[in-house]
CSV table of C-alpha atoms and ligand atoms in Angstrom, one decimal:
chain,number,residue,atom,x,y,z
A,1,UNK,CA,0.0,0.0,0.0
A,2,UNK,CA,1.3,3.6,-0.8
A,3,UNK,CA,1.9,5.3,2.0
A,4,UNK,CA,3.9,8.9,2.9
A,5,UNK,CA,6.0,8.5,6.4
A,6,UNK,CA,8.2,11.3,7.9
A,7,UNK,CA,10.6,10.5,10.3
A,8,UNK,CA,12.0,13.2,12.1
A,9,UNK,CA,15.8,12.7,13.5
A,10,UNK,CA,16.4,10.5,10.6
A,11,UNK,CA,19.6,11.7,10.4
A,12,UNK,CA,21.0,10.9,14.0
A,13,UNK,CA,22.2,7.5,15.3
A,14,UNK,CA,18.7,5.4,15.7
A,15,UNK,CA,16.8,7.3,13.3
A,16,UNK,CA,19.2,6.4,10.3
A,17,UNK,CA,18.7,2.3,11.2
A,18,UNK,CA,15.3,3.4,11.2
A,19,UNK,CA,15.3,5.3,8.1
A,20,UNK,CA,17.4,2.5,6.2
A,21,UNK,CA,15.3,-0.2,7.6
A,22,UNK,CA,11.8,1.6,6.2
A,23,UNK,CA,13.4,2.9,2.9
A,24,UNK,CA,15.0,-0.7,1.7
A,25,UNK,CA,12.1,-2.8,3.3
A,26,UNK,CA,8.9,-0.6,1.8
A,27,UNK,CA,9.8,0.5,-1.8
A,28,UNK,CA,5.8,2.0,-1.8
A,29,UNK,CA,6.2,3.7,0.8
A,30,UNK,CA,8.0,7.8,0.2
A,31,UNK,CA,10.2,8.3,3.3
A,32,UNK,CA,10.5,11.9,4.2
A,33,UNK,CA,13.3,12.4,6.4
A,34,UNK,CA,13.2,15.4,8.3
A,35,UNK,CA,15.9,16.6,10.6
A,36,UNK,CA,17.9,20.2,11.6
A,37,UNK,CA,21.0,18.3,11.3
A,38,UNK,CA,22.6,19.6,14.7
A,39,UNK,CA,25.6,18.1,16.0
A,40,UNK,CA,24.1,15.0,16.4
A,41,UNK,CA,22.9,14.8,12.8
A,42,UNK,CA,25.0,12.7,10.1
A,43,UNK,CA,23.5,12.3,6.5
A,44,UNK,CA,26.4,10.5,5.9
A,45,UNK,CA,25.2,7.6,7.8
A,46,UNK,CA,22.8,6.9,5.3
A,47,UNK,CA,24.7,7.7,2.0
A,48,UNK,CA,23.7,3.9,1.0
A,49,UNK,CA,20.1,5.3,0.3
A,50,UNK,CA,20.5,8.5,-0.4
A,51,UNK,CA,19.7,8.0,-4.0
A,52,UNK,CA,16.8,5.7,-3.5
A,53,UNK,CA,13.7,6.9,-5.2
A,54,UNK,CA,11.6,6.4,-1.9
A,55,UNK,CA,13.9,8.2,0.1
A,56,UNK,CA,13.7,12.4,0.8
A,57,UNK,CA,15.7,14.7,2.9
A,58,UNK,CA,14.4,17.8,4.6
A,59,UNK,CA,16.1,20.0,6.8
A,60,UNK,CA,13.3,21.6,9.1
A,61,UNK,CA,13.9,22.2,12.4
A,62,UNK,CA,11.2,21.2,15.2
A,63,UNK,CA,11.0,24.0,16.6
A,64,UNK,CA,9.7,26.2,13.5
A,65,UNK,CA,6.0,25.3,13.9
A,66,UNK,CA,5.1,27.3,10.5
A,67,UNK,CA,7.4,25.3,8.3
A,68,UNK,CA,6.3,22.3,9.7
A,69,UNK,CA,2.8,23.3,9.0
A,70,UNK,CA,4.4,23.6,5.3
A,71,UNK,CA,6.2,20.7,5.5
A,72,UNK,CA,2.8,18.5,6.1
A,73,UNK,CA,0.9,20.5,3.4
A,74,UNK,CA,3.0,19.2,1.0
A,75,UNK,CA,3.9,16.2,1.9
A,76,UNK,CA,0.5,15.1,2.9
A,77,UNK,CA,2.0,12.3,5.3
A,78,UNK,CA,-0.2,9.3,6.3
A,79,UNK,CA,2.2,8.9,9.3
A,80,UNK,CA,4.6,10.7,11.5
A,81,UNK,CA,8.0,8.4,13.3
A,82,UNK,CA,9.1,11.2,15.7
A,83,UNK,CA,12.9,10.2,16.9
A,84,UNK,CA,14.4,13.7,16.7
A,85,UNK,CA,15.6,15.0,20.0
A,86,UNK,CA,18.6,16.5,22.2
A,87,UNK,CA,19.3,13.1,23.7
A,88,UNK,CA,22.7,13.5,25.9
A,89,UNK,CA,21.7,13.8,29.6
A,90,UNK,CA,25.4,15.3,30.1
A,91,UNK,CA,24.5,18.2,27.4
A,92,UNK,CA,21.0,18.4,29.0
A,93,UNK,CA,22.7,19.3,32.5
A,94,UNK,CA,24.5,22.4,31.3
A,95,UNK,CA,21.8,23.4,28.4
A,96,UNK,CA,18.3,22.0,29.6
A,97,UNK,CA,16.6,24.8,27.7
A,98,UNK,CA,17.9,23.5,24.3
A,99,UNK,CA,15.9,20.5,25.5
A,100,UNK,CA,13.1,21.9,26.5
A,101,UNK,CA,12.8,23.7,22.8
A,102,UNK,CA,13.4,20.5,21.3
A,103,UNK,CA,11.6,17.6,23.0
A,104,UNK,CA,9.1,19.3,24.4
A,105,UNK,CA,7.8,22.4,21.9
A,106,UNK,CA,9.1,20.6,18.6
A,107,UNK,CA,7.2,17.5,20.0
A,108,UNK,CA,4.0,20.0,20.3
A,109,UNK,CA,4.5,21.1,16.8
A,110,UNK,CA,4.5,17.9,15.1
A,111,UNK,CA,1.6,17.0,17.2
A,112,UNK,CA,-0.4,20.6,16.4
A,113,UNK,CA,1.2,19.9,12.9
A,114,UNK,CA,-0.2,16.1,12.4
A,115,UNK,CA,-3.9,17.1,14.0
A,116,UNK,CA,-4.2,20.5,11.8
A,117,UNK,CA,-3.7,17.8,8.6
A,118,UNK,CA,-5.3,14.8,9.5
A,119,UNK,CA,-8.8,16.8,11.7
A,120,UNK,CA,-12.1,15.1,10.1
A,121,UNK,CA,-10.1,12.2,8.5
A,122,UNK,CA,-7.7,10.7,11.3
A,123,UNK,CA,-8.3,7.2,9.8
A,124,UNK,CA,-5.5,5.1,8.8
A,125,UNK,CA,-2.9,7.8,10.5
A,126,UNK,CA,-0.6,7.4,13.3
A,127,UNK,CA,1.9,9.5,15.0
A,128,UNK,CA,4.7,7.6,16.6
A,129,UNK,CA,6.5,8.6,19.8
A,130,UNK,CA,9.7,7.3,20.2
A,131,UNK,CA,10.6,8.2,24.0
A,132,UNK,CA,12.9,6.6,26.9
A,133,UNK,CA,13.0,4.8,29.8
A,134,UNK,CA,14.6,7.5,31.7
A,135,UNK,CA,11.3,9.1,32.0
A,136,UNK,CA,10.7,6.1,35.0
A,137,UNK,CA,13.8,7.5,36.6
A,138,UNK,CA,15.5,5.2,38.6
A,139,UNK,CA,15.4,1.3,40.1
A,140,UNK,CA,16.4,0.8,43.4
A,141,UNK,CA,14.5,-2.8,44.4
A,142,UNK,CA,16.7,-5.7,42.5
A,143,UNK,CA,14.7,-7.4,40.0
A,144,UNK,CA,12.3,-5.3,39.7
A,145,UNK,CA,11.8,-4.0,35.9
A,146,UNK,CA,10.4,-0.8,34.6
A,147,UNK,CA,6.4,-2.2,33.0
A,148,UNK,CA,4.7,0.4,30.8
A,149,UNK,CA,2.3,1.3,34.1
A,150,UNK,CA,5.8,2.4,36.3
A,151,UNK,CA,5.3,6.0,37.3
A,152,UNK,CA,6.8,8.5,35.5
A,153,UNK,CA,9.7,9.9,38.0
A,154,UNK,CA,12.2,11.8,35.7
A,155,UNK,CA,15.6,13.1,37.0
A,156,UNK,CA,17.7,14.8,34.5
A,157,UNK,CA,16.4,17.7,32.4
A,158,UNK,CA,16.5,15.3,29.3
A,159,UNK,CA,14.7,12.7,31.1
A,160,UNK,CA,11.9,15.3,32.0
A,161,UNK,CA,12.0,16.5,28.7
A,162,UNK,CA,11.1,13.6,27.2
A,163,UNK,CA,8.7,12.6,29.9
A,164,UNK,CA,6.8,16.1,29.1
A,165,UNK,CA,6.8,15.5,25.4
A,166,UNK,CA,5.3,11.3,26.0
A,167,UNK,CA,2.7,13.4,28.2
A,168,UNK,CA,1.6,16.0,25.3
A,169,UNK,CA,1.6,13.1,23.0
A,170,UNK,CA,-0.9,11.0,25.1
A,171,UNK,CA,-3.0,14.2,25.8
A,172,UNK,CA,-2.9,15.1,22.0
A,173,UNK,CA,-4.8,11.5,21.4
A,174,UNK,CA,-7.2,11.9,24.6
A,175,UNK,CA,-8.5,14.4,23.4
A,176,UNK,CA,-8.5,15.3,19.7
A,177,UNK,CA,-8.2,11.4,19.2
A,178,UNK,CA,-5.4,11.7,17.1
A,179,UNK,CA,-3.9,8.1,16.7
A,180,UNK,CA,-1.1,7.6,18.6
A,181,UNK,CA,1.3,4.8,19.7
A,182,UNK,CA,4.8,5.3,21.8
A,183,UNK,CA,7.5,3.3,22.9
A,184,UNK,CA,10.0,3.5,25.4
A,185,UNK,CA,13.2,2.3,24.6
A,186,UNK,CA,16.5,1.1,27.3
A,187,UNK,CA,20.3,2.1,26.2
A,188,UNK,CA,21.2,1.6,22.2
A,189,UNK,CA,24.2,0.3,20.9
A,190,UNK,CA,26.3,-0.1,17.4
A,191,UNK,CA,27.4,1.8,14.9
A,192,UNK,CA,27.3,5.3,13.6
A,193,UNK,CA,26.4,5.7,17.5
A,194,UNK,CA,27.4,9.6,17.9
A,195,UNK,CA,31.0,9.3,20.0
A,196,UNK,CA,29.9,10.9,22.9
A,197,UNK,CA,28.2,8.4,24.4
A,198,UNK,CA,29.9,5.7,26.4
A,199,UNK,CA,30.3,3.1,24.3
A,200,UNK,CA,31.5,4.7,21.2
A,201,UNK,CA,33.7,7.1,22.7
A,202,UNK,CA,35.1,4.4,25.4
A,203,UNK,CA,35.9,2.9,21.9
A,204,UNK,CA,37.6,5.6,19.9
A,205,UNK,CA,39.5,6.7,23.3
A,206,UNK,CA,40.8,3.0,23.6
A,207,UNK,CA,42.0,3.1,20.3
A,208,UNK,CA,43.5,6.6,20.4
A,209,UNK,CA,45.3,5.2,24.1
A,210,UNK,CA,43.0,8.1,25.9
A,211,UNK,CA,41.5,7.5,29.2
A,212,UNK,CA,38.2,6.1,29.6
A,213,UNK,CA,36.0,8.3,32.2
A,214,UNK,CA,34.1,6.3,34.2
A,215,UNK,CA,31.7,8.0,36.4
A,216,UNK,CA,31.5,7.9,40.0
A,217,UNK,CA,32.6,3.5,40.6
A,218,UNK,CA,31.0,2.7,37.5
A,219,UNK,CA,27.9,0.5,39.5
A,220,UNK,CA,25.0,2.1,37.8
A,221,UNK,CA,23.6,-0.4,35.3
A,222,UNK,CA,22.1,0.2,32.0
A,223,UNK,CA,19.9,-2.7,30.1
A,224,UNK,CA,21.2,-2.5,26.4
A,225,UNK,CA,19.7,-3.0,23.1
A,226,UNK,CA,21.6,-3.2,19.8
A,227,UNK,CA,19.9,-0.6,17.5
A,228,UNK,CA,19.2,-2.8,14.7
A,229,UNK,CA,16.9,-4.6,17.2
A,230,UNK,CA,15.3,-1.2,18.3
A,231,UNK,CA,14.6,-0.3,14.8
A,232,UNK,CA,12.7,-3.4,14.1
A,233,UNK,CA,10.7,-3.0,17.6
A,234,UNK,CA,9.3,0.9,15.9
A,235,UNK,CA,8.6,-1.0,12.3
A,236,UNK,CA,6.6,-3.3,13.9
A,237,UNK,CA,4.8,-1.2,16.6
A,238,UNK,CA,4.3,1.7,13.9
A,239,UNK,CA,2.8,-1.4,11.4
A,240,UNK,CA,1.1,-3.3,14.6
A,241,UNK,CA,0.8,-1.5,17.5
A,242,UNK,CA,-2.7,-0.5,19.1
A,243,UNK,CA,-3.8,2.7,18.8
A,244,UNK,CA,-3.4,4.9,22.0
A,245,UNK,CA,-0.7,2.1,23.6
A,246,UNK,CA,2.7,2.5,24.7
A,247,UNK,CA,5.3,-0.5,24.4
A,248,UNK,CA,8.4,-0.7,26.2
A,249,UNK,CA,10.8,-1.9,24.4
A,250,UNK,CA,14.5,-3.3,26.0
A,251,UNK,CA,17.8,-5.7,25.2
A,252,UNK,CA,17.7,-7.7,28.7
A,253,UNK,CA,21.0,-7.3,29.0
A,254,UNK,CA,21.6,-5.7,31.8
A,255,UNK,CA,25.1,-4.6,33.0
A,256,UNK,CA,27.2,-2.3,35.4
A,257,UNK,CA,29.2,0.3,33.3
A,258,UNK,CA,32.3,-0.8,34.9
A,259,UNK,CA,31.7,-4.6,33.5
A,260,UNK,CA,30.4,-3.7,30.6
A,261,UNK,CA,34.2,-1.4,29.7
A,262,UNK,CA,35.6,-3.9,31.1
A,263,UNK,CA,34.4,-6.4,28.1
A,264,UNK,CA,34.7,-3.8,26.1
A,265,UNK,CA,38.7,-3.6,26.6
A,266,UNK,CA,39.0,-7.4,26.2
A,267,UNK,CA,37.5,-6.9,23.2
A,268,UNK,CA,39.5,-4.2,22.0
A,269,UNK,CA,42.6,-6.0,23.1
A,270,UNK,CA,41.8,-8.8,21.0
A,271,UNK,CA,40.5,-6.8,17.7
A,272,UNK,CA,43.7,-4.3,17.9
A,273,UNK,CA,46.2,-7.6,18.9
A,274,UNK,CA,47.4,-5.8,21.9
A,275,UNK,CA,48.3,-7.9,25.4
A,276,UNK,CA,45.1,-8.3,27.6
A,277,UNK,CA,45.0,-5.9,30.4
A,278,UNK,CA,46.3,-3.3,28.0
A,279,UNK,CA,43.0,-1.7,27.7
A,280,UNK,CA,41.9,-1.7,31.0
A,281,UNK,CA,44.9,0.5,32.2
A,282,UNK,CA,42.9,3.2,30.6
A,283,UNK,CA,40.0,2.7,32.6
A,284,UNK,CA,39.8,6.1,34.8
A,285,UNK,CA,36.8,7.2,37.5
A,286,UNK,CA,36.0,11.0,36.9
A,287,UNK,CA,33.3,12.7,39.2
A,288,UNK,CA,29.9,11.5,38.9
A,289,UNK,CA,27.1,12.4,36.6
A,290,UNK,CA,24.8,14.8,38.7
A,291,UNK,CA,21.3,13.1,39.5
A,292,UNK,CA,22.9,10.3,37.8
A,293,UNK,CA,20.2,7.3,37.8
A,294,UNK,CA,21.2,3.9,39.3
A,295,UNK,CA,19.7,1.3,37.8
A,296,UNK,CA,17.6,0.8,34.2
A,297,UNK,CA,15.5,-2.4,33.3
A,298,UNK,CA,12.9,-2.7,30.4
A,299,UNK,CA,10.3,-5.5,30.8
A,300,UNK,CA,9.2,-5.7,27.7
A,301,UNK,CA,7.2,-8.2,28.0
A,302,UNK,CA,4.3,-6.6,27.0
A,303,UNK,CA,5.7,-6.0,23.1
A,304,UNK,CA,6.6,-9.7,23.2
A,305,UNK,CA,3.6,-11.3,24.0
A,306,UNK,CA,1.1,-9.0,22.1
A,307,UNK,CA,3.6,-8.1,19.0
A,308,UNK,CA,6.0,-11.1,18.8
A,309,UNK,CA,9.4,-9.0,18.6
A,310,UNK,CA,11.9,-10.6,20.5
A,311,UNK,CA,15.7,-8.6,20.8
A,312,UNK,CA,18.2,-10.5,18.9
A,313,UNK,CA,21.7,-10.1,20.7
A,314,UNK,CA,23.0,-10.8,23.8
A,315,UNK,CA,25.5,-7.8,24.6
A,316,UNK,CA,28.7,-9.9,23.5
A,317,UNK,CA,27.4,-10.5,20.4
A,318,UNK,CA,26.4,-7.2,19.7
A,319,UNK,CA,29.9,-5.5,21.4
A,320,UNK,CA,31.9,-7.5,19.2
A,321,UNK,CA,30.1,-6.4,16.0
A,322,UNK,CA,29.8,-2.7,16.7
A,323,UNK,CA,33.6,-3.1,17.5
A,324,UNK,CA,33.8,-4.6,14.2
A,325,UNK,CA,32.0,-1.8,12.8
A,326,UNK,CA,34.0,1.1,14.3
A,327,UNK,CA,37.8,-0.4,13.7
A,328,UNK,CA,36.4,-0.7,9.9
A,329,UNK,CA,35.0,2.8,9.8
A,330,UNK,CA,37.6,5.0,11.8
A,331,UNK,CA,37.3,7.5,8.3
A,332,UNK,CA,33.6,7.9,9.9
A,333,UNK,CA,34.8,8.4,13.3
A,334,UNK,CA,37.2,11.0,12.2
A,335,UNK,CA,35.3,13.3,10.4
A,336,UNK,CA,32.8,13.1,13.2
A,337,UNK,CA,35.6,14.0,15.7
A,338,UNK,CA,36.9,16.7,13.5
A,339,UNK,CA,33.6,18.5,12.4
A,340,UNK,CA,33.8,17.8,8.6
A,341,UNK,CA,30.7,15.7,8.4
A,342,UNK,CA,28.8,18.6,9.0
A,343,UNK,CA,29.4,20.1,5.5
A,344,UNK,CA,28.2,17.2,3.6
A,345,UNK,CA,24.8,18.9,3.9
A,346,UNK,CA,26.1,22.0,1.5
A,347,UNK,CA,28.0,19.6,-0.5
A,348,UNK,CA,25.1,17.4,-1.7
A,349,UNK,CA,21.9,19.8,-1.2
A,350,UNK,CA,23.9,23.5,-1.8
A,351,UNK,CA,23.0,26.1,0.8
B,1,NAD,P1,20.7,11.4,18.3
B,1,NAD,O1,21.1,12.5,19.2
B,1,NAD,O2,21.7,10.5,17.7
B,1,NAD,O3,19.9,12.0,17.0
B,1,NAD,C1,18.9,13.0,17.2
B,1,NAD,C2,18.6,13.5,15.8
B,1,NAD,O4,17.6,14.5,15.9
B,1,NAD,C3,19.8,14.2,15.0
B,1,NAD,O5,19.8,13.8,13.7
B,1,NAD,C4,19.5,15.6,15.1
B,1,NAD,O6,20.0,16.4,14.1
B,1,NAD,C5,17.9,15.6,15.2
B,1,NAD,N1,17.4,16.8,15.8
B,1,NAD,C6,17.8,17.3,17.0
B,1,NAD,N2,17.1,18.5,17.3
B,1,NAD,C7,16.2,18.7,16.2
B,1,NAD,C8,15.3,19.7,15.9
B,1,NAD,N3,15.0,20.7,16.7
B,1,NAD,N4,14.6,19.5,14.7
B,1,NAD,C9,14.8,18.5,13.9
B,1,NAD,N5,15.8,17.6,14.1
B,1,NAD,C10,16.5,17.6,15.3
B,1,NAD,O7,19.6,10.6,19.1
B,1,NAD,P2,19.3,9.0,19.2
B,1,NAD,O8,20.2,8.4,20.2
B,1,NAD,O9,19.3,8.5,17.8
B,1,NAD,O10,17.8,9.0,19.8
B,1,NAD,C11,16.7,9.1,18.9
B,1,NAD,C12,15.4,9.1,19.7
B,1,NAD,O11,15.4,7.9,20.5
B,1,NAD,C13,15.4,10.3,20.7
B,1,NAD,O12,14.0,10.7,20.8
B,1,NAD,C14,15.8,9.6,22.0
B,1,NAD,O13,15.1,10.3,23.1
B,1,NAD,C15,15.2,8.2,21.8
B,1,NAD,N6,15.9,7.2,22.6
B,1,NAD,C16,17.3,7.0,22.5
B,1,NAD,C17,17.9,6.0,23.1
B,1,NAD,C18,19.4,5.8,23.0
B,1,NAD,O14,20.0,4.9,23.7
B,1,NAD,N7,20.1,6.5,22.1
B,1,NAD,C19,17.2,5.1,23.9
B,1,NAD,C20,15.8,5.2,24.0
B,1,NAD,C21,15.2,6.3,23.3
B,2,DAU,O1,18.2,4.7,28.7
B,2,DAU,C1,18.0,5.3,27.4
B,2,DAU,C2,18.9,6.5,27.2
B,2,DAU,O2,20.2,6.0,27.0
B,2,DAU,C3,18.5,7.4,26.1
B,2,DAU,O3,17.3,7.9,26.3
B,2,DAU,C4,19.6,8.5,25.9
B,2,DAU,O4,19.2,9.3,24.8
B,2,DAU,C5,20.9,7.9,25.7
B,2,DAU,O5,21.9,8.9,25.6
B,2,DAU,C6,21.3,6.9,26.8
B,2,DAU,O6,21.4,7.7,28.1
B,2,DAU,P1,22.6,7.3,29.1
B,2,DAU,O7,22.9,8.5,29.9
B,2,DAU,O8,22.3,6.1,29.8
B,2,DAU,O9,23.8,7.1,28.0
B,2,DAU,P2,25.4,7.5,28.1
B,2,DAU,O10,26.0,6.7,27.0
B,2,DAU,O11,25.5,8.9,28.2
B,2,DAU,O12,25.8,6.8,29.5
B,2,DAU,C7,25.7,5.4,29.8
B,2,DAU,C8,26.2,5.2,31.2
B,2,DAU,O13,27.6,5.4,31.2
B,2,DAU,C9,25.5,6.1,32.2
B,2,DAU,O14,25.4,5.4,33.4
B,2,DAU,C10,26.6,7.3,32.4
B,2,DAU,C11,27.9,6.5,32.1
B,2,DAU,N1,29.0,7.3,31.5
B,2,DAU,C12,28.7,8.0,30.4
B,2,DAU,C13,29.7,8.7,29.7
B,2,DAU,C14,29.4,9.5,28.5
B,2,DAU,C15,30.3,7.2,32.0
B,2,DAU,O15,30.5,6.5,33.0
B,2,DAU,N2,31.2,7.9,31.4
B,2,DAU,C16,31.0,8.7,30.2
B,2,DAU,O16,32.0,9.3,29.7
């Protein structure tokens, strides 16, 4: 069936599996990716598509409600996949506003955006939400897993951010009934993963024999999902999921940051034919996050059972491939660390 999907952030690290995913497995559908292309934003990470005939790139920021407004006029979408965000907690503790602009007014847009075009004929739409588990701040009783009826108890501005933005989006559908479905993801992995975040740039550090930070002792734990696995979860909620529902959506794989480097720098010992131990020399605590969460854990049970997706990879598996990926794409990494991605943009699009 034709079909017209944006999918805003398309150009970051899990909206380009996304992107890729939707573009090569629907040829009917026309894949609008629209993104502002910030720091976080690489349209080189989906140069293998670029020229597909299904696949479109717009650069409209979130926050610009009248070009949106545009944007959907033209486009005349059947169906929104909203990814873009600010989505480091570290940059969201010394700039929450640029959060607050982004995840929680540029999520209003799209939403004023999707029910201005679809009011009288909301039929075979959706808008979906792809949010966080942060929002249910942290665990502290063992075994217990975040369900999709946890309270909402958000401790960074990110995590609040996002948590206002899943809140807008449920009110949106109570009450203009505009079709909704969101998810809420635990920790991604693998590759074009922007190296900021601990895995990539514990990576990219190793290799470049920098320190690792580690914050605090390294005992929070994180429950992580390879990317590929995420992006498969959204395909088959957007295509399955039941209006108005929220799925939560998680690896279990659950690990302490110190254990999880720690396999990490066997890994890299291995892949770069250095002694074992070499890596972990590097490893080095640094001052803790502030409001750093303890403990994540996704029961996702509920996407299992009702959906039938199922995550793939334990975290070995997935480690050793994304350390594949990185040792045989250190060009990538580069012009990420150097800033010369960003003019790939002009390069292919002009001005
Ligand atoms: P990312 O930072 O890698 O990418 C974000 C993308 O959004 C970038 O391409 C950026 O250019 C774009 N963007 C930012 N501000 C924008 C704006 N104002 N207008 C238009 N585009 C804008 O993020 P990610 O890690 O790929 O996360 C994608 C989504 O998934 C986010 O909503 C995030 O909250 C959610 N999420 C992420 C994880 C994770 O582990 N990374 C886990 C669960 C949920
Ligand atoms: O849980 C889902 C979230 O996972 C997403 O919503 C966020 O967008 C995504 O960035 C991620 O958030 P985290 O804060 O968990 O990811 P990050 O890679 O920044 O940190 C992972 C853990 O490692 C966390 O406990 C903080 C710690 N850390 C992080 C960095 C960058 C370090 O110890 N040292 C570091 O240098």
């Amino acid at each position: 069936m034709k079909k017209t999907l944006i999918i805003t952030g398309g150009a970051g690290f899990i909206g380009s599996h996304v992107v890729r995913l939707f573009v090569r497995k629907y040829p009917d559908y026309q894949i609008v990716n629209l993104d502002a292309l910030t720091y976080a934003g690489n349209l080189e990470n989906l140069t293998d598509i670029a020229s597909f005939p299904n696949y479109r790139f717009e650069k409209v920021d979130i926050t610009d409600s009248e070009r949106l407004i545009a944007l959907f006029k033209t486009c005349q979408p059947d169906g929104v996949v909203h990814l873009a965000a600010e989505s480091h907690v570290d940059r969201s503790i010394t700039d929450p506003f640029a959060f607050i602009r982004t995840n929680v007014m540029g999520t209003c847009n799209l939403l004023h955006a999707a029910k201005e075009l679809w009011k009288g004929a909301m039929d075979g739409k959706r808008f979906y939400h792809v949010s966080t588990d942060e929002v249910y701040g942290a665990l502290t009783v063992d075994g217990v897993r975040f369900t999709e009826h946890t309270r909402y108890d958000p401790h960074s501005p990110y995590s609040a951010s996002k948590a206002a933005s899943d809140h807008f989006v449920r009110a949106y559908h109570d009450t203009y009934g505009l079709p909704v479905v969101l998810s809420n993801c635990s920790n991604n992995y693998g590759s074009h993963h922007f190296p900021e975040k601990l895995i990539p740039l514990a990576i990219n550090n190793i290799r470049h024999n920098r320190p690792i930070p580690i914050y605090g002792k390294g005992e929070n734990v994180r429950d992580w999902l390879y990317v590929e696995d995420h992006a498969r979860a959204i395909d088959t909620i957007f295509h399955h999921g039941k209006d108005g529902e929220t799925y939560n959506i998680g690896g279990n794989n659950e690990w302490t940051n110190i254990d999880l480097i720690r396999l990490l720098c066997k890994i890299m010992d291995e892949k770069l034919g250095r002694a074992q131990g070499t890596s972990e020399k590097l490893i080095t605590f640094v001052t803790d996050r502030a409001g750093h969460d303890l403990r994540y854990a996704i029961d996702s049970d509920k996407l299992q059972r009702e959906l039938g997706w199922q995550p793939s990879l334990k975290l070995e598996e997935g480690l050793e491939k994304t350390v594949d990926w990185y040792l045989a794409n250190t060009a990538w990494v580069e012009r990420v660390t150097s800033g010369v991605y960003q003019q790939y943009y002009e390069k292919q699009y002009g001005k």
